[in-house]
Amino acid sequence: MSAHSCTRRTLLTGGLVASATLALSQEQAAAAARSPLASVRPLAKAHAHNDYEHTRPLFDALEHGFTSVEADVWLVDGELYLGHDGPDLSRTLRSFYLEPLDRLARLGNGRTFPRRKTPIQLLIDIKSDGDAAWPVVQQQLSQYPKLMTHWVRGRRRDRAVTAVLSGNLAQRTSEVAVRWAGFDGRLTSPLPAGANSEQLPLLSDNWTKLFTWQGFGPMPAAERTKLHRIVSDAHAGGYRVRFWATPDLALPNREALWSELVAAGVDHINTDDLAGLRSFLSNR
């Protein structure tokens, strides 16, 4: 075969591949445009605390651009129910979170937000016995292999949603062959022996255990230094950082504290006020 023929065949083949790739990209773009979140700007630091208490759990947060949502969960008779002070037997993790997220990811070509490649976070706060809940959580999440990030023999396979287990499953590790969630560590307690950021991707703690400042007046220099050191040390280990129990009333001190969290590089800002945090982050 002549060099000219080889070159011509290569060009033709390359052209076909390029055309097919372009057609696929156009098809993916058209599919993503059908997502109800296609025009939503995702906010990397926005975390919906007690998300299930909003009028439309999950959807209110996502439509405000929140990329992390929190659900308190109770195990009752083999099912995972939502609720803070006790289980609401009319609301399950599956029906209010897993099924809707699966539908959104299908519409978004494998993404919750078509405009965001990074997985969103589903923080599952286990309120009932952790040891009993763990296998049920594993079993339910495993039913969504195209939706849920998972770890196969310790190697992460990213998907649209990454689950992190907190509450009575915080500060844990697991060596199962296929793991369907990470665990939430604590900033004020030693991490489990041998733990790393693939097992505990998030470190969370109560703001008031570490700091006295509530956003009134300037932040004390020593506390600002401490905050930056905590975040820097966590990031050096590959961990993300979140604080709960920060001020959340719509007063100036809340935004003052949020500003310090952003400046320090805190990864998730906790709120029940979806519109308030969206406005704050969008205007920065």
Coordinates of C-alpha atoms in Angstrom, one line a residue:
M1 CA 0.0 0.0 0.0
S2 CA 1.4 3.4 -0.9
A3 CA 2.1 6.1 1.6
H4 CA -0.5 8.2 -0.1
S5 CA -3.2 5.5 0.4
C6 CA -2.2 5.1 4.0
T7 CA -2.4 8.8 4.6
R8 CA -5.7 9.0 2.9
R9 CA -7.2 6.1 4.9
T10 CA -5.8 7.7 8.1
L11 CA -7.4 11.0 7.3
L12 CA -10.7 9.3 6.4
T13 CA -10.7 7.3 9.5
G14 CA -9.8 10.3 11.6
G15 CA -12.5 12.3 10.0
L16 CA -15.1 9.6 10.8
V17 CA -13.9 9.4 14.4
A18 CA -14.0 13.2 14.7
S19 CA -17.5 13.3 13.2
A20 CA -18.8 10.6 15.5
T21 CA -17.2 12.4 18.5
L22 CA -18.8 15.7 17.4
A23 CA -22.2 14.0 17.0
L24 CA -21.9 12.4 20.4
S25 CA -20.9 15.7 22.0
Q26 CA -23.9 17.4 20.4
E27 CA -26.2 14.6 21.6
Q28 CA -24.8 14.9 25.1
A29 CA -25.2 18.6 25.1
A30 CA -28.8 18.3 23.9
A31 CA -29.5 15.7 26.6
A32 CA -27.9 17.8 29.3
A33 CA -30.0 20.8 28.2
R34 CA -33.1 18.8 29.3
S35 CA -31.9 18.7 32.9
P36 CA -33.9 20.9 35.2
L37 CA -30.5 22.1 36.6
A38 CA -29.0 23.0 33.2
S39 CA -29.1 26.7 33.8
V40 CA -28.2 26.5 37.6
R41 CA -24.8 27.8 38.6
P42 CA -23.4 25.3 41.1
L43 CA -21.9 26.8 44.3
A44 CA -18.9 24.7 45.4
K45 CA -19.0 25.7 49.1
A46 CA -22.8 25.6 49.6
H47 CA -24.0 22.9 52.1
A48 CA -27.7 22.4 52.9
H49 CA -27.8 21.5 56.6
N50 CA -31.0 19.6 57.6
D51 CA -32.0 19.6 53.9
Y52 CA -35.0 17.3 54.4
E53 CA -36.7 20.0 56.4
H54 CA -37.1 22.3 53.4
T55 CA -40.4 22.5 51.5
R56 CA -39.0 20.4 48.7
P57 CA -36.1 18.3 50.1
L58 CA -33.1 18.0 47.8
F59 CA -34.7 20.1 45.0
D60 CA -34.8 23.4 46.8
A61 CA -31.1 23.1 47.6
L62 CA -30.1 22.0 44.1
E63 CA -32.1 24.8 42.5
H64 CA -30.2 27.2 44.7
G65 CA -26.9 25.7 43.4
F66 CA -26.0 23.8 46.5
T67 CA -23.5 21.0 45.9
S68 CA -23.8 19.3 49.3
V69 CA -26.9 18.2 51.1
E70 CA -27.4 16.6 54.5
A71 CA -30.0 14.0 55.4
D72 CA -30.5 12.6 58.9
V73 CA -31.4 9.0 58.7
W74 CA -32.8 6.3 61.0
L75 CA -32.9 2.5 60.4
V76 CA -36.3 1.1 61.2
D77 CA -37.2 -2.5 60.2
G78 CA -34.6 -2.7 57.5
E79 CA -35.5 0.7 55.9
L80 CA -33.7 4.1 56.1
Y81 CA -36.1 6.9 57.1
L82 CA -35.5 10.6 57.3
G83 CA -35.8 12.7 60.4
H84 CA -33.9 14.7 63.0
D85 CA -35.4 13.9 66.3
G86 CA -37.0 10.7 65.2
P87 CA -37.9 8.8 62.0
D88 CA -40.6 10.1 59.7
L89 CA -42.0 6.9 58.4
S90 CA -43.4 8.6 55.3
R91 CA -40.0 9.7 54.0
T92 CA -37.2 7.4 53.0
L93 CA -33.6 8.1 51.9
R94 CA -34.3 6.1 48.7
S95 CA -37.5 8.0 47.7
F96 CA -36.4 11.5 48.7
Y97 CA -32.7 11.4 47.6
L98 CA -31.5 8.3 45.8
E99 CA -34.2 8.0 43.2
P100 CA -34.4 11.7 42.4
L101 CA -30.7 12.0 42.2
D102 CA -30.5 9.0 39.9
R103 CA -33.1 10.6 37.6
L104 CA -31.2 13.9 37.5
A105 CA -27.9 12.2 36.8
R106 CA -29.5 10.4 33.8
L107 CA -30.8 13.7 32.5
G108 CA -27.4 15.3 33.0
N109 CA -25.3 12.6 31.3
G110 CA -23.9 11.3 34.5
R111 CA -23.8 14.6 36.4
T112 CA -26.2 16.2 38.8
F113 CA -25.4 19.6 37.5
P114 CA -24.6 19.5 33.7
R115 CA -22.2 22.4 34.3
R116 CA -20.2 20.7 37.1
K117 CA -17.9 17.6 36.6
T118 CA -17.1 17.2 40.4
P119 CA -19.5 14.9 42.2
I120 CA -21.9 16.5 44.6
Q121 CA -21.9 15.4 48.2
L122 CA -24.7 13.5 50.0
L123 CA -23.9 13.7 53.7
I124 CA -25.9 11.0 55.5
D125 CA -26.1 11.6 59.2
I126 CA -26.9 8.3 60.9
K127 CA -29.1 8.9 64.0
S128 CA -29.8 5.3 64.9
D129 CA -27.2 2.5 65.7
G130 CA -24.3 2.8 63.2
D131 CA -23.3 -0.8 63.2
A132 CA -26.8 -1.9 62.2
A133 CA -27.3 0.9 59.6
W134 CA -23.9 0.4 57.8
P135 CA -24.8 -2.8 55.8
V136 CA -28.2 -1.3 54.9
V137 CA -26.6 1.9 53.6
Q138 CA -24.1 -0.2 51.7
Q139 CA -26.9 -2.3 50.2
Q140 CA -29.0 0.6 49.1
L141 CA -26.2 2.7 47.6
S142 CA -24.9 -0.3 45.7
Q143 CA -28.2 -0.4 43.8
Y144 CA -27.1 2.9 42.0
P145 CA -23.7 2.0 40.5
K146 CA -24.0 4.7 37.8
L147 CA -24.9 7.3 40.3
M148 CA -22.8 6.7 43.4
T149 CA -19.1 7.1 43.8
H150 CA -17.6 3.9 45.1
W151 CA -14.2 2.4 46.0
V152 CA -13.1 -0.9 44.7
R153 CA -10.3 -2.3 46.8
G154 CA -9.5 1.2 47.9
R155 CA -9.5 2.8 44.5
R156 CA -12.1 5.5 43.9
R157 CA -14.5 5.5 41.0
D158 CA -16.2 8.9 40.8
R159 CA -19.8 9.2 39.8
A160 CA -22.4 12.0 40.1
V161 CA -22.8 11.7 43.8
T162 CA -20.4 10.9 46.7
A163 CA -22.0 9.8 49.9
V164 CA -20.3 10.6 53.2
L165 CA -21.6 8.9 56.4
S166 CA -21.7 11.0 59.6
G167 CA -23.4 10.9 63.0
N168 CA -23.2 7.4 64.5
L169 CA -21.0 6.3 61.5
A170 CA -18.5 9.1 61.9
Q171 CA -14.9 8.3 62.6
R172 CA -15.1 4.9 60.9
T173 CA -13.2 3.1 58.3
S174 CA -14.1 -0.1 56.4
E175 CA -12.0 -2.5 54.4
V176 CA -14.8 -4.1 52.4
A177 CA -13.9 -5.0 48.8
V178 CA -16.4 -2.5 47.4
R179 CA -17.3 0.5 49.5
W180 CA -20.2 2.8 48.6
A181 CA -19.5 5.7 50.9
G182 CA -16.8 7.6 52.6
F183 CA -16.9 8.5 56.3
D184 CA -16.9 11.9 58.1
G185 CA -14.0 12.4 60.5
R186 CA -13.7 14.8 63.4
L187 CA -11.3 17.7 63.8
T188 CA -11.3 17.5 67.6
S189 CA -10.6 13.7 67.8
P190 CA -7.7 11.6 66.5
L191 CA -8.6 9.8 63.3
P192 CA -8.8 6.0 63.2
A193 CA -5.5 4.3 62.9
G194 CA -4.3 4.1 59.3
A195 CA -7.1 6.4 58.1
N196 CA -6.7 8.5 55.0
S197 CA -8.7 10.9 52.8
E198 CA -10.1 8.1 50.6
Q199 CA -11.7 6.6 53.7
L200 CA -12.6 9.9 55.4
P201 CA -12.8 12.5 52.7
L202 CA -14.5 15.0 55.0
L203 CA -13.5 16.4 58.5
S204 CA -16.3 18.2 60.3
D205 CA -16.8 19.6 63.8
N206 CA -18.8 21.9 66.0
W207 CA -17.6 25.5 65.5
T208 CA -18.1 26.3 69.2
K209 CA -15.7 23.5 70.3
L210 CA -12.9 25.2 68.5
F211 CA -13.7 28.9 68.5
T212 CA -15.3 31.5 70.6
W213 CA -15.8 34.1 67.9
Q214 CA -19.4 34.4 66.6
G215 CA -18.9 37.0 64.0
F216 CA -19.3 40.2 66.1
G217 CA -16.4 42.6 65.8
P218 CA -13.1 41.5 64.2
M219 CA -12.1 37.9 64.5
P220 CA -9.4 37.5 67.1
A221 CA -6.0 37.1 65.4
A222 CA -5.2 33.9 67.3
E223 CA -8.4 32.3 66.3
R224 CA -8.0 33.3 62.6
T225 CA -4.5 31.8 62.7
K226 CA -5.9 28.6 64.2
L227 CA -8.7 28.4 61.6
H228 CA -6.2 28.8 58.7
R229 CA -3.9 26.2 60.3
I230 CA -6.7 23.7 60.7
V231 CA -7.8 24.0 57.1
S232 CA -4.3 24.0 55.7
D233 CA -3.4 20.9 57.7
A234 CA -6.5 19.1 56.5
H235 CA -6.0 20.1 52.9
A236 CA -2.4 18.8 53.1
G237 CA -3.8 15.4 53.9
G238 CA -6.4 15.6 51.1
Y239 CA -9.3 16.2 53.5
R240 CA -12.2 18.6 53.0
V241 CA -13.4 20.7 56.0
R242 CA -16.9 21.7 57.3
F243 CA -18.1 23.3 60.6
W244 CA -21.6 23.0 62.0
A245 CA -23.2 25.2 64.7
T246 CA -22.0 28.4 63.0
P247 CA -24.4 31.5 63.3
D248 CA -27.3 31.1 60.9
L249 CA -29.7 34.0 61.6
A250 CA -29.8 36.6 58.9
L251 CA -27.6 39.2 60.8
P252 CA -24.3 40.9 59.9
N253 CA -22.3 38.6 62.1
R254 CA -23.3 35.6 60.0
E255 CA -21.8 37.1 56.9
A256 CA -18.7 38.2 58.8
L257 CA -18.1 34.6 59.9
W258 CA -18.9 33.2 56.4
S259 CA -16.3 35.6 55.0
E260 CA -13.7 34.2 57.3
L261 CA -14.6 30.7 56.4
V262 CA -14.2 31.5 52.7
A263 CA -10.9 33.3 53.3
A264 CA -9.5 30.3 55.1
G265 CA -10.6 27.9 52.4
V266 CA -13.3 26.0 54.3
D267 CA -14.8 23.6 51.8
H268 CA -18.5 23.5 52.9
I269 CA -20.4 26.3 54.5
N270 CA -23.3 25.1 56.6
T271 CA -26.7 26.8 56.5
D272 CA -30.5 26.3 56.6
D273 CA -30.9 29.6 54.7
L274 CA -30.6 28.5 51.1
A275 CA -31.3 31.9 49.5
G276 CA -29.1 33.7 52.0
L277 CA -26.0 31.7 51.3
R278 CA -26.6 31.7 47.6
S279 CA -26.7 35.5 47.6
F280 CA -23.6 35.7 49.7
L281 CA -21.5 33.3 47.6
S282 CA -22.9 34.7 44.3
N283 CA -21.8 38.2 45.1
R284 CA -18.3 37.4 46.0

